[in-house]
Amino acid sequence: MGEIPRGELRENSDISMAKRALITGITGQDGSYLAELLLEKGYEVVGMMRRSSAPNLWRIQHIVDRITLKPADLLDQLSLLRLIDEVRPHELYNLAAMSFVPASWDQPMLTGEFNAQGVTRVLDAVRRVDPSIKFYQASSSEMFGKVREVPQTELTPFYPRSPYGVSKVFAHYITVNYRESYNLFAVSGMLFNHESPRRGLEFVTRKVTDGVARIKYGLADTLSVGNLDAHRDWGFAGDYVRAMWLMLQQDRPDDYVIATGVSHSVRELIEIAFGHAGLDWEKYVRVDSALLRPAEVEHLLGDASKAKAELGWTPDVDFERLVQMMVDADLERLAPMKRTAATARAGAQ
């Protein structure tokens, strides 16, 4: 492939000499927060998007005029080679994935293609086009699964309990393998659960806060959930993308657990969310056995001591503030629906 000098992606760009980052999965929760962070730091940001019949830009709509979006797909090696050759990023953040754990049982093969072989395709494209590109892989606490020790560190053995977790273990080790085999600056962030108002509605945290807002406004009567006693180490996505960036600023590549070090149950999540809206959760929450996982991950709790010592990273937003932030955002988002429903009820009387 022909060499494309850095800094020529955009003609006459006044930031052409700035660092350039390529983000796969830029339209997702983490991608949107990371893009904001990098823009604040003066980066030129390029996002990879899969072609789709309907655009999914709501998380990045406020910055879409400040970034460049390019088509490519983790399932298509040629498209990745072309994209990386064209963009020539200094840093590549691979955040694209099949990220909803329960869906990985319904589509285990596709989950593996995206989350495991997709990472291999990106790494190999980096190796072939420009091995100097710094590469970040989004690993997951789901790799620990049926945990061997509490809390979990970078040295805790993996025991994944879902096709998603298994695919992430493959991706984690193929990143290590390419780092050691080809001397790539390739790192993995073993991020524990991280949430925000931009979390998808299918995830339990956002399902709860959206449910709270709907019940508060009279748009729903109940909220169905699965295992109330499952524990997670939940943090704020905006804090966690800062850790991603810090990993690529180090002198040598390494892997890090990113977590708050505090575990909470789904029951606690529900209590805080309903309480913040002035509601008694026990009047509205229903446990539905159909929502239980085939193999549950019971107690994920991360030890981010290494990240604190080597990266200088600590989270800023605690669990209660995170949940309140998400409830407030959903109340604001659904306020127009409340007014519409109230108007319809008044008209029917």
Short mmCIF file of C-alpha atoms in Angstrom, two decimals:
data_model
loop_
_atom_site.label_atom_id
_atom_site.label_comp_id
_atom_site.label_asym_id
_atom_site.label_seq_id
_atom_site.Cartn_x
_atom_site.Cartn_y
_atom_site.Cartn_z
CA MET A 1 0.00 0.00 0.00
CA GLY A 2 1.14 3.51 -0.74
CA GLU A 3 2.50 5.51 2.14
CA ILE A 4 0.21 8.26 3.38
CA PRO A 5 2.15 10.81 5.45
CA ARG A 6 0.61 11.70 8.78
CA GLY A 7 -1.32 14.96 8.78
CA GLU A 8 -2.83 14.75 5.28
CA LEU A 9 -6.23 13.30 6.13
CA ARG A 10 -7.87 16.70 5.97
CA GLU A 11 -6.73 19.26 3.43
CA ASN A 12 -5.75 22.63 4.88
CA SER A 13 -6.55 21.44 8.41
CA ASP A 14 -5.33 23.84 11.07
CA ILE A 15 -4.79 20.91 13.44
CA SER A 16 -3.07 18.67 10.93
CA MET A 17 -0.01 18.31 13.13
CA ALA A 18 -2.05 17.32 16.19
CA LYS A 19 -2.23 13.77 17.38
CA ARG A 20 -4.76 11.72 15.46
CA ALA A 21 -6.89 9.02 17.06
CA LEU A 22 -9.07 6.40 15.40
CA ILE A 23 -11.96 5.09 17.50
CA THR A 24 -13.92 2.00 16.53
CA GLY A 25 -17.32 1.98 18.18
CA ILE A 26 -17.39 5.78 18.36
CA THR A 27 -21.21 5.85 18.40
CA GLY A 28 -21.32 3.79 21.61
CA GLN A 29 -21.26 5.01 25.19
CA ASP A 30 -17.49 4.78 25.66
CA GLY A 31 -16.71 5.98 22.16
CA SER A 32 -18.69 9.18 22.65
CA TYR A 33 -17.04 10.04 25.98
CA LEU A 34 -13.59 9.18 24.62
CA ALA A 35 -14.14 11.35 21.55
CA GLU A 36 -15.05 14.28 23.81
CA LEU A 37 -11.95 13.75 25.93
CA LEU A 38 -9.60 13.56 22.95
CA LEU A 39 -11.12 16.65 21.36
CA GLU A 40 -10.53 18.53 24.61
CA LYS A 41 -6.88 17.44 24.43
CA GLY A 42 -6.48 18.77 20.90
CA TYR A 43 -6.63 15.48 18.98
CA GLU A 44 -8.01 15.05 15.52
CA VAL A 45 -10.64 12.35 16.02
CA VAL A 46 -11.71 9.85 13.37
CA GLY A 47 -14.50 7.40 14.10
CA MET A 48 -15.12 4.08 12.39
CA MET A 49 -18.75 3.28 11.63
CA ARG A 50 -20.45 0.23 10.20
CA ARG A 51 -22.78 0.97 7.34
CA SER A 52 -26.40 0.71 8.48
CA SER A 53 -29.82 1.56 7.11
CA ALA A 54 -30.49 3.94 10.01
CA PRO A 55 -27.85 6.22 11.54
CA ASN A 56 -27.14 5.86 15.27
CA LEU A 57 -25.50 9.17 16.06
CA TRP A 58 -27.47 10.38 19.09
CA ARG A 59 -24.53 9.98 21.50
CA ILE A 60 -22.17 12.04 19.32
CA GLN A 61 -24.63 14.45 17.70
CA HIS A 62 -23.22 17.36 19.72
CA ILE A 63 -19.68 16.78 18.37
CA VAL A 64 -20.35 15.27 14.95
CA ASP A 65 -19.20 18.47 13.21
CA ARG A 66 -15.81 18.24 14.99
CA ILE A 67 -14.94 14.65 14.07
CA THR A 68 -14.51 12.62 10.89
CA LEU A 69 -16.57 9.46 10.38
CA LYS A 70 -15.29 6.70 8.10
CA PRO A 71 -16.92 3.39 7.06
CA ALA A 72 -15.35 0.02 7.89
CA ASP A 73 -16.35 -3.21 9.61
CA LEU A 74 -14.64 -5.58 12.07
CA LEU A 75 -15.90 -8.46 9.93
CA ASP A 76 -14.16 -7.12 6.79
CA GLN A 77 -10.37 -7.25 6.90
CA LEU A 78 -9.90 -5.29 3.66
CA SER A 79 -12.01 -2.39 4.93
CA LEU A 80 -9.86 -2.23 8.09
CA LEU A 81 -6.64 -2.21 6.10
CA ARG A 82 -7.92 0.58 3.89
CA LEU A 83 -9.18 2.64 6.80
CA ILE A 84 -5.99 2.42 8.86
CA ASP A 85 -3.85 3.10 5.77
CA GLU A 86 -5.92 6.19 4.97
CA VAL A 87 -6.16 7.60 8.50
CA ARG A 88 -2.70 6.63 9.81
CA PRO A 89 -3.66 7.31 13.44
CA HIS A 90 -1.15 7.75 16.22
CA GLU A 91 -3.56 5.97 18.56
CA LEU A 92 -6.26 3.39 17.81
CA TYR A 93 -8.95 2.64 20.40
CA ASN A 94 -10.86 -0.56 19.62
CA LEU A 95 -14.18 -0.12 21.43
CA ALA A 96 -16.45 -1.75 18.84
CA ALA A 97 -18.01 -5.03 20.00
CA MET A 98 -21.13 -7.07 20.51
CA SER A 99 -21.41 -5.63 24.00
CA PHE A 100 -24.70 -6.86 25.48
CA VAL A 101 -23.88 -9.98 27.50
CA PRO A 102 -27.33 -11.70 27.44
CA ALA A 103 -27.48 -11.42 23.63
CA SER A 104 -24.24 -13.38 23.35
CA TRP A 105 -26.14 -16.60 24.15
CA ASP A 106 -28.54 -15.88 21.28
CA GLN A 107 -25.73 -15.10 18.82
CA PRO A 108 -22.60 -16.83 20.11
CA MET A 109 -20.95 -17.23 16.70
CA LEU A 110 -21.46 -13.60 15.71
CA THR A 111 -20.25 -12.50 19.14
CA GLY A 112 -17.03 -14.42 18.53
CA GLU A 113 -16.60 -12.97 15.05
CA PHE A 114 -16.87 -9.39 16.30
CA ASN A 115 -15.24 -9.61 19.72
CA ALA A 116 -12.51 -12.17 19.07
CA GLN A 117 -11.63 -12.45 15.38
CA GLY A 118 -12.56 -8.80 14.85
CA VAL A 119 -9.79 -7.78 17.25
CA THR A 120 -7.35 -10.05 15.44
CA ARG A 121 -8.23 -8.37 12.16
CA VAL A 122 -7.60 -4.90 13.61
CA LEU A 123 -4.31 -5.92 15.20
CA ASP A 124 -3.10 -7.54 12.02
CA ALA A 125 -4.06 -4.48 10.01
CA VAL A 126 -2.03 -2.31 12.41
CA ARG A 127 0.92 -4.68 12.12
CA ARG A 128 0.81 -4.59 8.33
CA VAL A 129 0.13 -0.88 7.80
CA ASP A 130 2.03 0.87 10.60
CA PRO A 131 3.37 -1.00 13.67
CA SER A 132 4.07 2.30 15.43
CA ILE A 133 0.34 2.88 16.02
CA LYS A 134 -0.53 2.60 19.71
CA PHE A 135 -3.44 0.20 20.18
CA TYR A 136 -6.01 0.02 22.99
CA GLN A 137 -8.23 -3.05 23.40
CA ALA A 138 -11.41 -2.89 25.46
CA SER A 139 -11.20 -5.92 27.72
CA SER A 140 -13.91 -6.66 30.27
CA SER A 141 -14.47 -7.74 33.85
CA GLU A 142 -16.76 -10.42 32.39
CA MET A 143 -13.56 -12.34 31.62
CA PHE A 144 -13.25 -13.10 35.34
CA GLY A 145 -16.75 -14.61 35.41
CA LYS A 146 -16.87 -17.26 38.12
CA VAL A 147 -14.27 -15.40 40.08
CA ARG A 148 -11.23 -17.21 41.49
CA GLU A 149 -10.51 -14.46 44.00
CA VAL A 150 -12.01 -11.25 45.37
CA PRO A 151 -11.07 -8.58 44.46
CA GLN A 152 -9.85 -9.26 40.93
CA THR A 153 -6.46 -7.96 39.78
CA GLU A 154 -4.45 -8.15 36.57
CA LEU A 155 -3.15 -11.56 37.72
CA THR A 156 -6.51 -13.14 38.61
CA PRO A 157 -7.20 -16.20 36.40
CA PHE A 158 -10.08 -15.88 33.95
CA TYR A 159 -13.22 -18.05 34.16
CA PRO A 160 -15.74 -16.49 31.72
CA ARG A 161 -19.40 -17.42 32.14
CA SER A 162 -20.89 -16.28 28.83
CA PRO A 163 -20.02 -16.38 25.13
CA TYR A 164 -19.32 -12.64 25.50
CA GLY A 165 -16.82 -13.29 28.30
CA VAL A 166 -15.16 -16.08 26.34
CA SER A 167 -14.79 -13.85 23.27
CA LYS A 168 -13.23 -11.11 25.38
CA VAL A 169 -10.68 -13.54 26.82
CA PHE A 170 -9.61 -14.44 23.28
CA ALA A 171 -9.36 -10.75 22.37
CA HIS A 172 -7.34 -10.03 25.51
CA TYR A 173 -4.80 -12.76 24.85
CA ILE A 174 -4.48 -12.07 21.12
CA THR A 175 -3.62 -8.47 22.08
CA VAL A 176 -0.92 -9.76 24.45
CA ASN A 177 0.27 -12.14 21.74
CA TYR A 178 0.64 -9.42 19.10
CA ARG A 179 2.41 -7.19 21.62
CA GLU A 180 4.93 -9.88 22.44
CA SER A 181 5.28 -11.32 18.93
CA TYR A 182 5.44 -8.13 16.87
CA ASN A 183 6.55 -5.57 19.47
CA LEU A 184 3.36 -3.54 19.09
CA PHE A 185 2.37 -0.95 21.67
CA ALA A 186 -0.84 -2.83 22.42
CA VAL A 187 -2.64 -2.64 25.76
CA SER A 188 -5.84 -3.97 27.28
CA GLY A 189 -8.00 -2.17 29.80
CA MET A 190 -9.88 -4.68 31.95
CA LEU A 191 -12.75 -2.32 32.64
CA PHE A 192 -15.36 -3.21 35.20
CA ASN A 193 -18.96 -2.13 34.64
CA HIS A 194 -19.17 1.53 33.73
CA GLU A 195 -22.40 3.38 33.14
CA SER A 196 -23.79 6.80 32.19
CA PRO A 197 -26.90 8.49 30.83
CA ARG A 198 -25.67 7.28 27.42
CA ARG A 199 -25.86 3.61 28.38
CA GLY A 200 -28.13 1.49 26.18
CA LEU A 201 -31.62 0.82 27.49
CA GLU A 202 -31.00 -2.93 27.47
CA PHE A 203 -28.41 -2.71 30.26
CA VAL A 204 -29.71 -3.14 33.80
CA THR A 205 -28.56 0.25 35.13
CA ARG A 206 -30.24 2.18 32.34
CA LYS A 207 -33.25 -0.15 32.36
CA VAL A 208 -33.74 0.75 36.01
CA THR A 209 -33.30 4.51 35.65
CA ASP A 210 -35.52 4.63 32.55
CA GLY A 211 -38.11 2.54 34.43
CA VAL A 212 -37.99 4.91 37.38
CA ALA A 213 -38.65 7.91 35.13
CA ARG A 214 -41.53 6.14 33.36
CA ILE A 215 -43.15 5.14 36.64
CA LYS A 216 -42.66 8.63 38.08
CA TYR A 217 -44.46 10.14 35.08
CA GLY A 218 -47.25 7.56 34.98
CA LEU A 219 -45.95 6.04 31.73
CA ALA A 220 -45.43 2.60 33.31
CA ASP A 221 -46.73 0.71 36.34
CA THR A 222 -43.98 -1.81 37.05
CA LEU A 223 -40.34 -2.66 36.38
CA SER A 224 -39.28 -6.26 35.75
CA VAL A 225 -35.75 -7.32 36.68
CA GLY A 226 -33.72 -10.52 37.05
CA ASN A 227 -31.28 -11.27 39.86
CA LEU A 228 -31.54 -8.63 42.61
CA ASP A 229 -28.55 -10.08 44.43
CA ALA A 230 -26.01 -9.94 41.59
CA HIS A 231 -23.16 -7.61 42.56
CA ARG A 232 -21.15 -5.38 40.26
CA ASP A 233 -18.38 -2.82 40.58
CA TRP A 234 -20.07 0.10 38.81
CA GLY A 235 -18.31 3.30 37.77
CA PHE A 236 -18.86 6.29 35.48
CA ALA A 237 -17.91 5.86 31.82
CA GLY A 238 -16.50 9.38 31.65
CA ASP A 239 -13.93 8.44 34.30
CA TYR A 240 -13.05 5.16 32.59
CA VAL A 241 -12.23 6.60 29.15
CA ARG A 242 -9.66 8.81 30.86
CA ALA A 243 -7.92 5.60 31.96
CA MET A 244 -7.91 4.36 28.34
CA TRP A 245 -6.09 7.49 27.23
CA LEU A 246 -3.60 7.30 30.10
CA MET A 247 -2.64 3.73 29.12
CA LEU A 248 -1.51 4.91 25.69
CA GLN A 249 0.59 7.74 27.16
CA GLN A 250 2.92 5.40 29.06
CA ASP A 251 6.50 4.56 28.10
CA ARG A 252 5.73 0.87 27.77
CA PRO A 253 2.54 -1.08 27.03
CA ASP A 254 0.81 -2.99 29.82
CA ASP A 255 -2.64 -4.17 30.92
CA TYR A 256 -4.68 -2.61 33.72
CA VAL A 257 -7.78 -3.31 35.79
CA ILE A 258 -10.00 -0.21 35.89
CA ALA A 259 -12.58 -0.28 38.67
CA THR A 260 -13.90 1.64 41.68
CA GLY A 261 -13.07 -1.13 44.16
CA VAL A 262 -16.59 -0.92 45.62
CA SER A 263 -19.29 -3.49 44.85
CA HIS A 264 -23.05 -2.90 44.86
CA SER A 265 -26.04 -5.19 44.30
CA VAL A 266 -28.81 -4.67 41.77
CA ARG A 267 -31.07 -4.22 44.80
CA GLU A 268 -28.95 -1.24 45.96
CA LEU A 269 -29.06 0.22 42.45
CA ILE A 270 -32.86 0.02 42.51
CA GLU A 271 -33.15 1.47 46.02
CA ILE A 272 -31.04 4.51 45.14
CA ALA A 273 -32.75 5.11 41.79
CA PHE A 274 -36.31 4.90 43.11
CA GLY A 275 -35.40 6.82 46.26
CA HIS A 276 -33.94 9.68 44.21
CA ALA A 277 -37.31 10.02 42.46
CA GLY A 278 -39.24 9.82 45.75
CA LEU A 279 -40.68 6.35 45.05
CA ASP A 280 -40.91 3.15 47.11
CA TRP A 281 -39.27 0.55 44.88
CA GLU A 282 -41.02 -2.42 46.49
CA LYS A 283 -44.36 -1.20 45.14
CA TYR A 284 -43.18 -1.35 41.55
CA VAL A 285 -40.35 -3.86 41.04
CA ARG A 286 -41.14 -7.41 39.91
CA VAL A 287 -38.59 -10.25 39.71
CA ASP A 288 -38.91 -12.14 36.42
CA SER A 289 -37.10 -15.49 36.25
CA ALA A 290 -37.02 -15.23 32.46
CA LEU A 291 -34.48 -12.41 32.86
CA LEU A 292 -31.97 -14.57 34.76
CA ARG A 293 -28.78 -15.54 32.93
CA PRO A 294 -28.07 -19.21 32.13
CA ALA A 295 -24.81 -18.85 34.09
CA GLU A 296 -24.64 -15.92 36.49
CA VAL A 297 -21.60 -13.87 37.35
CA GLU A 298 -22.10 -13.30 41.06
CA HIS A 299 -19.47 -10.98 42.52
CA LEU A 300 -17.24 -8.82 40.37
CA LEU A 301 -15.02 -6.45 42.35
CA GLY A 302 -11.94 -4.86 40.83
CA ASP A 303 -8.64 -3.82 42.38
CA ALA A 304 -7.29 -0.86 40.41
CA SER A 305 -4.20 -0.37 42.58
CA LYS A 306 -1.86 -0.80 39.62
CA ALA A 307 -3.70 1.83 37.58
CA LYS A 308 -3.63 4.21 40.51
CA ALA A 309 0.11 3.69 41.09
CA GLU A 310 1.30 3.66 37.46
CA LEU A 311 -1.27 5.79 35.63
CA GLY A 312 -2.24 8.12 38.44
CA TRP A 313 -5.89 7.21 37.74
CA THR A 314 -8.72 7.34 40.26
CA PRO A 315 -12.47 7.63 39.60
CA ASP A 316 -14.20 10.93 40.39
CA VAL A 317 -17.89 9.93 40.36
CA ASP A 318 -19.16 7.57 43.09
CA PHE A 319 -22.00 5.06 42.69
CA GLU A 320 -24.78 7.08 44.28
CA ARG A 321 -23.96 10.17 42.23
CA LEU A 322 -23.79 8.05 39.08
CA VAL A 323 -27.26 6.57 39.63
CA GLN A 324 -28.73 9.97 40.47
CA MET A 325 -27.16 11.44 37.33
CA MET A 326 -28.76 8.72 35.22
CA VAL A 327 -32.19 9.12 36.85
CA ASP A 328 -32.08 12.89 36.33
CA ALA A 329 -31.16 12.45 32.66
CA ASP A 330 -34.02 10.01 32.05
CA LEU A 331 -36.50 12.25 33.87
CA GLU A 332 -35.44 15.12 31.62
CA ARG A 333 -35.58 12.95 28.48
CA LEU A 334 -39.09 11.65 29.20
CA ALA A 335 -40.56 14.95 30.44
CA PRO A 336 -42.13 15.72 27.01
CA MET A 337 -43.84 12.30 27.05
CA LYS A 338 -45.28 13.12 30.49
CA ARG A 339 -46.79 16.32 29.15
CA THR A 340 -48.19 14.52 26.11
CA ALA A 341 -49.73 11.81 28.27
CA ALA A 342 -51.23 14.39 30.62
CA THR A 343 -52.73 16.30 27.70
CA ALA A 344 -54.22 13.09 26.27
CA ARG A 345 -55.78 12.17 29.63
CA ALA A 346 -57.26 15.66 29.97
CA GLY A 347 -58.76 15.46 26.50
CA ALA A 348 -60.36 12.10 27.24
CA GLN A 349 -62.16 13.42 30.29
#
